[in-house]
Coordinates of C-alpha atoms and ligand atoms in Angstrom, one line a residue:
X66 CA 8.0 9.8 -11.6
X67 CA 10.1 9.1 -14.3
X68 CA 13.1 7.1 -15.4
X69 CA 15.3 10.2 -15.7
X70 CA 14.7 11.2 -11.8
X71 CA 18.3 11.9 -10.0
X72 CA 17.1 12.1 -6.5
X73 CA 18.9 9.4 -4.3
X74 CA 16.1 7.4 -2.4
X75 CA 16.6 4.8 0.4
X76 CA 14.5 2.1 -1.8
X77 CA 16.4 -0.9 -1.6
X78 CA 13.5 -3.6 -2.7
X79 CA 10.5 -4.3 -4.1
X80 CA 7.9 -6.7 -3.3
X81 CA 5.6 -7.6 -6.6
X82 CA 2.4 -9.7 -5.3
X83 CA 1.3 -12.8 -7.2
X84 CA -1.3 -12.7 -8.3
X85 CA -1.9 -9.4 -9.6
X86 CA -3.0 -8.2 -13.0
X87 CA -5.5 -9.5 -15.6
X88 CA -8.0 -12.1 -14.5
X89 CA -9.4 -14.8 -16.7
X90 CA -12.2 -12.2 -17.5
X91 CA -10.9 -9.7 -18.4
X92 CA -8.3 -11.7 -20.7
X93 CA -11.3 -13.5 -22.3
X94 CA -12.7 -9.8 -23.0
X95 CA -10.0 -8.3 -24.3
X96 CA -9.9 -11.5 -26.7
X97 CA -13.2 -11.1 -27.8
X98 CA -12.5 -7.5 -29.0
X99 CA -9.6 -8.8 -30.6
X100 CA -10.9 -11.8 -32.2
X101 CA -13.9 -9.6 -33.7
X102 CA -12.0 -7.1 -35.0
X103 CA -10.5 -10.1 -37.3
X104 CA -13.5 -12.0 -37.9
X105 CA -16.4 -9.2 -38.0
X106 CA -17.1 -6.6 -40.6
X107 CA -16.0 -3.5 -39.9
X108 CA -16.4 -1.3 -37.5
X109 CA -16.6 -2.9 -34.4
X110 CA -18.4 -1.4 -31.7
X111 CA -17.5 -1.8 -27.9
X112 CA -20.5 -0.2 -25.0
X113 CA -18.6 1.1 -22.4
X114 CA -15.2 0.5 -21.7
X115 CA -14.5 -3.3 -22.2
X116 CA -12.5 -3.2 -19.0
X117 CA -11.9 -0.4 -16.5
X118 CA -8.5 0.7 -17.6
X119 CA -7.6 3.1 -20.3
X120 CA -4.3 1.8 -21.5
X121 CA -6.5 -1.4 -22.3
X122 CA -8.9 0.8 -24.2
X123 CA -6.3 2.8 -26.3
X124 CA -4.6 -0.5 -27.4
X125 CA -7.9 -1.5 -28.3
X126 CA -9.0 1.4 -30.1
X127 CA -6.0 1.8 -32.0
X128 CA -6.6 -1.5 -33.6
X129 CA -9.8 -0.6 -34.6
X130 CA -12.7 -0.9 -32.1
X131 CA -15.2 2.3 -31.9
X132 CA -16.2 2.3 -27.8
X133 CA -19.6 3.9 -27.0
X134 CA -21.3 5.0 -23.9
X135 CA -24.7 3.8 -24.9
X136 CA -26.4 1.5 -27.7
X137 CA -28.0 4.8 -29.6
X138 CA -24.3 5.5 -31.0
X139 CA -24.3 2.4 -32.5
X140 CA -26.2 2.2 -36.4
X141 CA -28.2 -0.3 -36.7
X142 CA -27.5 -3.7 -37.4
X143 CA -23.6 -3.3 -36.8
X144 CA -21.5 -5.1 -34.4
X145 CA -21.7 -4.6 -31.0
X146 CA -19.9 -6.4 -27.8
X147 CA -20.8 -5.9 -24.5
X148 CA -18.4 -5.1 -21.9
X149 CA -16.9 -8.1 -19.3
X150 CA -19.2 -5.7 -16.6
X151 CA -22.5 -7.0 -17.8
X152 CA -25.7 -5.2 -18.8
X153 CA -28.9 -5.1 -17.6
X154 CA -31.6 -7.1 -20.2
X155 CA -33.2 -3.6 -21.1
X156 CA -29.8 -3.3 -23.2
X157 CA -30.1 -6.5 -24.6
X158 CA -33.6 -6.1 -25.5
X159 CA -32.7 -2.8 -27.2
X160 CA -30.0 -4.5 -29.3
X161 CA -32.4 -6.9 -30.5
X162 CA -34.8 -4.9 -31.5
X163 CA -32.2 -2.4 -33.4
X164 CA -31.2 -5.9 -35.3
X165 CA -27.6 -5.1 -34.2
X166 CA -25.0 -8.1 -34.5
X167 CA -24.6 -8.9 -30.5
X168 CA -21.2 -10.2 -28.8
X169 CA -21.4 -10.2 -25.0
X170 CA -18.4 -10.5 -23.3
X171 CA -20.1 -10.4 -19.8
X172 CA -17.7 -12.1 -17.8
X173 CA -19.2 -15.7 -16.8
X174 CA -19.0 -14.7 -13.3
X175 CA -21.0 -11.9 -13.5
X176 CA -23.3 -13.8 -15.5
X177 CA -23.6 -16.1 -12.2
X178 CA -24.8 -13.1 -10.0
X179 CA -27.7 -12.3 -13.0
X180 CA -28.7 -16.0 -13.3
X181 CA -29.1 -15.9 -9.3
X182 CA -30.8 -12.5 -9.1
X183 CA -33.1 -13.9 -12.3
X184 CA -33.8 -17.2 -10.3
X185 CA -34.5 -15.0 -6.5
X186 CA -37.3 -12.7 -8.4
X187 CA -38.7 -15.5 -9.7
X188 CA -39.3 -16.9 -6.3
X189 CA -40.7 -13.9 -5.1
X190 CA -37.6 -12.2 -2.8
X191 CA -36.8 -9.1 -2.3
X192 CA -33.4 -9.1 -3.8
X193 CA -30.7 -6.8 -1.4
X194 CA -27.5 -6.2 -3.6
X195 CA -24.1 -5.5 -1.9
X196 CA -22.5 -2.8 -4.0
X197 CA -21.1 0.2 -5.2
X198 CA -24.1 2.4 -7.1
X199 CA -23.6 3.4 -10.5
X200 CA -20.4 0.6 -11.1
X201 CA -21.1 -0.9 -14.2
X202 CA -21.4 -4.2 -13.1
X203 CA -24.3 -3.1 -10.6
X204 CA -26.4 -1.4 -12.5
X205 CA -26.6 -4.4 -15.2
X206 CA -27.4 -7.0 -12.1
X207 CA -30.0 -4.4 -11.0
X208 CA -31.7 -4.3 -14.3
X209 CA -32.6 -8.1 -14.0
X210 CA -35.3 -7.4 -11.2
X211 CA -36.6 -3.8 -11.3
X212 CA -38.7 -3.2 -8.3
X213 CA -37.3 -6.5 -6.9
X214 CA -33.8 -5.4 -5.6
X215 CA -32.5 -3.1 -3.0
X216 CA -28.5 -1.8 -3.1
X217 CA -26.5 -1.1 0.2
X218 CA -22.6 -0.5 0.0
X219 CA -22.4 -0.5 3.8
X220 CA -23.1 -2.9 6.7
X221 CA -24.6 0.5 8.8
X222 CA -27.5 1.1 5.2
X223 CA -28.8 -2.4 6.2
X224 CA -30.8 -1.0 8.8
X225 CA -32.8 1.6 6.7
X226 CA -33.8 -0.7 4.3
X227 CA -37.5 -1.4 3.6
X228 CA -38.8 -5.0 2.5
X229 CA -42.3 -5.7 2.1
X230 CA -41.7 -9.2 3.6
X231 CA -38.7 -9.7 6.1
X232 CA -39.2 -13.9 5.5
X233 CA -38.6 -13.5 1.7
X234 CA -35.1 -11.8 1.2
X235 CA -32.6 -12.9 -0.3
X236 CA -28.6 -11.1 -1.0
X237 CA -26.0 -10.9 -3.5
X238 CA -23.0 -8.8 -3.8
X239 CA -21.0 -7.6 -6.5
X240 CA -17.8 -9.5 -7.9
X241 CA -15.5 -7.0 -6.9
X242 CA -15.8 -6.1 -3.2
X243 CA -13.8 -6.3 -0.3
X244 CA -14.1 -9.8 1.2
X245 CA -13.4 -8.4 4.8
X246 CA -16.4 -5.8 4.4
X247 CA -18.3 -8.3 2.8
X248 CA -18.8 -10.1 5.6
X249 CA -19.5 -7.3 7.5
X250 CA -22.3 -6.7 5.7
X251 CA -23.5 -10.2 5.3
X252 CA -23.7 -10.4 9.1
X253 CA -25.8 -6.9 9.5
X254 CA -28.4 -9.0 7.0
X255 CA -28.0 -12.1 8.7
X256 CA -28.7 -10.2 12.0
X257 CA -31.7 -8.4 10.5
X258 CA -33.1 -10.9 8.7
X259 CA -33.0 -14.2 10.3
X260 CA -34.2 -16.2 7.5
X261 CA -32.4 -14.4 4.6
X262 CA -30.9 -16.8 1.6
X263 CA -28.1 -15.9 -0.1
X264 CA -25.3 -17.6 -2.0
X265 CA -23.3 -20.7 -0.2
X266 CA -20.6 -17.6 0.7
X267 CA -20.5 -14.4 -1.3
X268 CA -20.2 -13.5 -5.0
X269 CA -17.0 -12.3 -4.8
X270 CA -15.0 -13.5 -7.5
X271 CA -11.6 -15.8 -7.3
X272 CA -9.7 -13.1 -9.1
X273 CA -11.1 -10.8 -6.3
X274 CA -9.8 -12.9 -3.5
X275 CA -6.9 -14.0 -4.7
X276 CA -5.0 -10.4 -4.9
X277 CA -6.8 -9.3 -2.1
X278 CA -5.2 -12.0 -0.2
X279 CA -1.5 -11.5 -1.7
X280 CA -2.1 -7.5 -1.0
X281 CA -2.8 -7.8 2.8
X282 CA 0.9 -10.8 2.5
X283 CA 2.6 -8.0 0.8
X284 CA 1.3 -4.5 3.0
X285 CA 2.3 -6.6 6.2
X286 CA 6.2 -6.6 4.7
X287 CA 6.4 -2.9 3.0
X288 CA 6.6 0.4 4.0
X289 CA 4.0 1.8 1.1
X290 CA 2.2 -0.4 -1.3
X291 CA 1.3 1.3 -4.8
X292 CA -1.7 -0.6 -6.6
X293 CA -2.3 0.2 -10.4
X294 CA -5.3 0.3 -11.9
X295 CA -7.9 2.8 -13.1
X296 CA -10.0 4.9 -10.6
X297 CA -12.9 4.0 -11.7
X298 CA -11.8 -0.1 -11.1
X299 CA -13.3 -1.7 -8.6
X300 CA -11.1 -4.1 -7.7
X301 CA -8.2 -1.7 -7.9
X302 CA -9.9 0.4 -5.2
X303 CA -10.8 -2.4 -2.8
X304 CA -6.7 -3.6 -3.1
X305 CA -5.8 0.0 -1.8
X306 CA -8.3 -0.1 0.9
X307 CA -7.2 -3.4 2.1
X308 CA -3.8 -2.6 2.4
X309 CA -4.9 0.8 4.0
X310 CA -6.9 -1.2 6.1
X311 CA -3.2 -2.9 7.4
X312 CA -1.8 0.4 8.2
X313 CA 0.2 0.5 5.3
X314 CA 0.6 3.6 2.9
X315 CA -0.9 2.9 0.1
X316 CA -1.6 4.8 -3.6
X317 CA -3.6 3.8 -6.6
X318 CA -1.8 4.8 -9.8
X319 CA -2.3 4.4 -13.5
X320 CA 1.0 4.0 -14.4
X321 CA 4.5 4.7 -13.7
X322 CA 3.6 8.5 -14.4
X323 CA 1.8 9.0 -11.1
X324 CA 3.9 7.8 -8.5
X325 CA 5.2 11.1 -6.2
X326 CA 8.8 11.0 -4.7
X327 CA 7.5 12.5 -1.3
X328 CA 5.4 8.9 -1.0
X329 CA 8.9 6.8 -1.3
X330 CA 10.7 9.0 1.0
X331 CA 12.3 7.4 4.1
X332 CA 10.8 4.2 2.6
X333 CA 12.6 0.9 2.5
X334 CA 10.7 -1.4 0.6
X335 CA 7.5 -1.2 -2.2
X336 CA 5.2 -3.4 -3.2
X337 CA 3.6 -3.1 -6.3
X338 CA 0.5 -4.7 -7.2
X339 CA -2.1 -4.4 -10.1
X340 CA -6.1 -4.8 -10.5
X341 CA -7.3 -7.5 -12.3
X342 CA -8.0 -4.9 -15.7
X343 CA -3.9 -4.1 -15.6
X344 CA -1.7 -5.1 -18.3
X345 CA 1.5 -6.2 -16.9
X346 CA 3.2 -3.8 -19.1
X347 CA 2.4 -1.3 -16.7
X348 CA 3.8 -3.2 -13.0
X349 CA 6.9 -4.0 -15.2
X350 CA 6.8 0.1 -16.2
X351 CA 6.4 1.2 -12.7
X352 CA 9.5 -1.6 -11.5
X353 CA 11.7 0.0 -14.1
X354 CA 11.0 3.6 -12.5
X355 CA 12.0 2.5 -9.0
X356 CA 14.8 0.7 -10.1
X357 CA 15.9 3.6 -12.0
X358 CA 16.4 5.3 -8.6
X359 CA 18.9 2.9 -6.9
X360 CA 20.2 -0.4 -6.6
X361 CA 16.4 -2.0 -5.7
X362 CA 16.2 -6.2 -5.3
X363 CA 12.6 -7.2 -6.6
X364 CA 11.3 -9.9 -5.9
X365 CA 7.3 -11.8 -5.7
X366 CA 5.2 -13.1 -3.0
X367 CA 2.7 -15.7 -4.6
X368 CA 0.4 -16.7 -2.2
X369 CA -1.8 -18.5 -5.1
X370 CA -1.9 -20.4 -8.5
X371 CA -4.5 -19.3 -11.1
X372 CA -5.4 -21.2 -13.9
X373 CA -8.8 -20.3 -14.5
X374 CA -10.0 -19.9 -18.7
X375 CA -12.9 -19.0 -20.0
X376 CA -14.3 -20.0 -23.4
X377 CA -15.2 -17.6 -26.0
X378 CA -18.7 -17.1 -26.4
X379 CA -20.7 -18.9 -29.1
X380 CA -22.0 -16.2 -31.0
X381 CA -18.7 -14.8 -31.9
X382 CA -17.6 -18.6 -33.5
X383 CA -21.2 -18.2 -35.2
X384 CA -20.1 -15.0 -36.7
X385 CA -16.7 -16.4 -37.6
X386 CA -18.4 -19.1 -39.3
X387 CA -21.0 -17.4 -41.3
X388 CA -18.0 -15.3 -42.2
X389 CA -16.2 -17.9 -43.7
X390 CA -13.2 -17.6 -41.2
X391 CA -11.9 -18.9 -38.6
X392 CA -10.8 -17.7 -35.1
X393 CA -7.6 -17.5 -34.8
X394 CA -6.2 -19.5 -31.2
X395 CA -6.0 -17.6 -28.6
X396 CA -2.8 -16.2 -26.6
X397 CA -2.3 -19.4 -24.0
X398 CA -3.9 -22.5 -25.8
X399 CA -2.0 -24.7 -27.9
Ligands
SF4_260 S1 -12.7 -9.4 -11.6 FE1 -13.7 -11.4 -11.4 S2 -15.9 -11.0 -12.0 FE2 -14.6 -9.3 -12.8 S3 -14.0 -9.9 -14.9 FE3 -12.4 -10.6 -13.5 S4 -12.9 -12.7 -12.9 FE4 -14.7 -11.8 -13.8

């Protein structure tokens, strides 16, 4: 849809939810990229995308950063960051052993579910992984136990699966799932195995939660929800399913470009919402496009307060240093 559209809809408000967009994460890895492009030689290399959305990846490559699918496009030596989905150490290794110039911007989160996954091989489980195969995120958390870890996406896969000892099983889940089937597939592992240890709740991230929960406030009041994000974001995805879930219409878009009349017609009221690898620059986009259709009140449900930060990782103030610079402050701190 776009601004210039003349025909008359019945829109008369929009309902943003709060929170929505970037999560401390994904800020602290679009930073990183940033923050390297001014304090590392050039060029920067980024593996994968940094974040699942390609408006974030344009602004990036525009100011310089060179993405990559694997570590082989990278020459050696050279500067390399790691996206905020994690990698599995067989990455890291290869790094090393190219003598490339390593900044990970894992998000800290993640880094949680590989410390836990680490710690559970150790202690000789069989590690079952809720998630979505092939998401970045998975296959780095995989790649810390080979041979040690099963992945099921569904409460109904738990019952195929094979351990060698039903005792000594232990679960995780990606960041990025839905908390409601979640559950559902904690219980089926619960229910098979009796004596399985797992994290004090879930893995699910804050970030996760939090618009999760202001999506199913805001798809109880609309008549359609419309969630941007990238299709190949997690997050985004789950938000569309929960509101789904509610019985509300709901669309993942991009940006402002995809939203479709026939979805708004008869409708009342929108809300808009974001995945946690949005720029806000793209919810304030899509508001602008429905306003441009009518007289539309907006206004925000906020069902939480975020204030989580994450610090920059050390080895990117090690290469500032031995650069003879300094980071600059990032956007937020004083
Ligand atoms: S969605 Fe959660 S786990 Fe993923 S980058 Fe954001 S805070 Fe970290």
């Amino acid at each position: 849809m776009t601004a210039s559209t003349k025909t008359p809809l019945p829109l008369s408000e929009i309902v943003l939810a709060g929170p929505r967009g970037f999560c401390a994460g994904v800020d602290r890895a679009i930073d990183i990229v940033e923050l390297a492009l001014q304090v590392c030689p050039a060029p920067v290399y980024v593996r994968k995308e940094i974040v699942h959305n390609r408006h974030v990846v344009e602004a990036l490559r525009a100011k310089g950063a060179h993405f990559v699918d694997e570590l082989s496009e990278v020459p050696d030596q050279a500067t390399v960051i790691f996206s905020a989905h994690g990698i599995s150490p067989a990455v890291r290794q290869e790094a090393q052993r190219r003598g490339l110039q390593v900044i990970d911007a894992t998000c800290p989160l993640v880094t949680k579910v590989h410390l836990e996954a680490v710690r559970y091989a150790r202690e000789g489980y069989t590690i079952i992984l809720i998630g979505h195969a092939d998401h970045d995120e998975v296959v780095g958390t995989m790649g810390e136990a080979p041979g040690r870890m099963l992945l099921v996406a569904r409460p109904d896969e738990v019952a195929r699966l094979e351990v060698p000892d039903p005792d000594k099983v232990a679960y995780l889940t990606q960041t990025t799932l839905s908390v409601d089937d979640t559950r559902e597939a904690i219980d089926a592992l619960r229910a098979r195995f009796p004596k399985i240890v797992g994290p004090a709740k879930d893995d699910i991230c804050y970030a996760t939660q939090n618009r999760q929960a202001a999506v199913k406030t805001v798809a109880a009041g609309v008549d359609v929800l419309l969630v941007i994000g990238a299709a190949n974001s997690s997050n985004a995805n789950r938000l569309v399913e929960v509101s789904k879930g509610m019985g509300t219409p709901s669309y993942l878009i991009n940006d402002r470009l995809d939203i479709r009349e026939e979805w708004l017609a008869g409708k009342r009221r929108v809300g808009v919402t974001a995945g946690a690898s949005t720029p806000e620059f793209l919810v304030t986009e899509v508001v602008e496009a429905l306003q441009a259709v009518g007289s539309v009140d907006v206004h925000e449900v906020h069902v939480v307060e975020e204030d989580v930060r994450f610090g920059l990782p050390r080895e990117l103030e090690d290469m500032a240093r031995s650069a003879g610079k300094i980071l600059p402050p990032r956007a937020g701190t004083q």
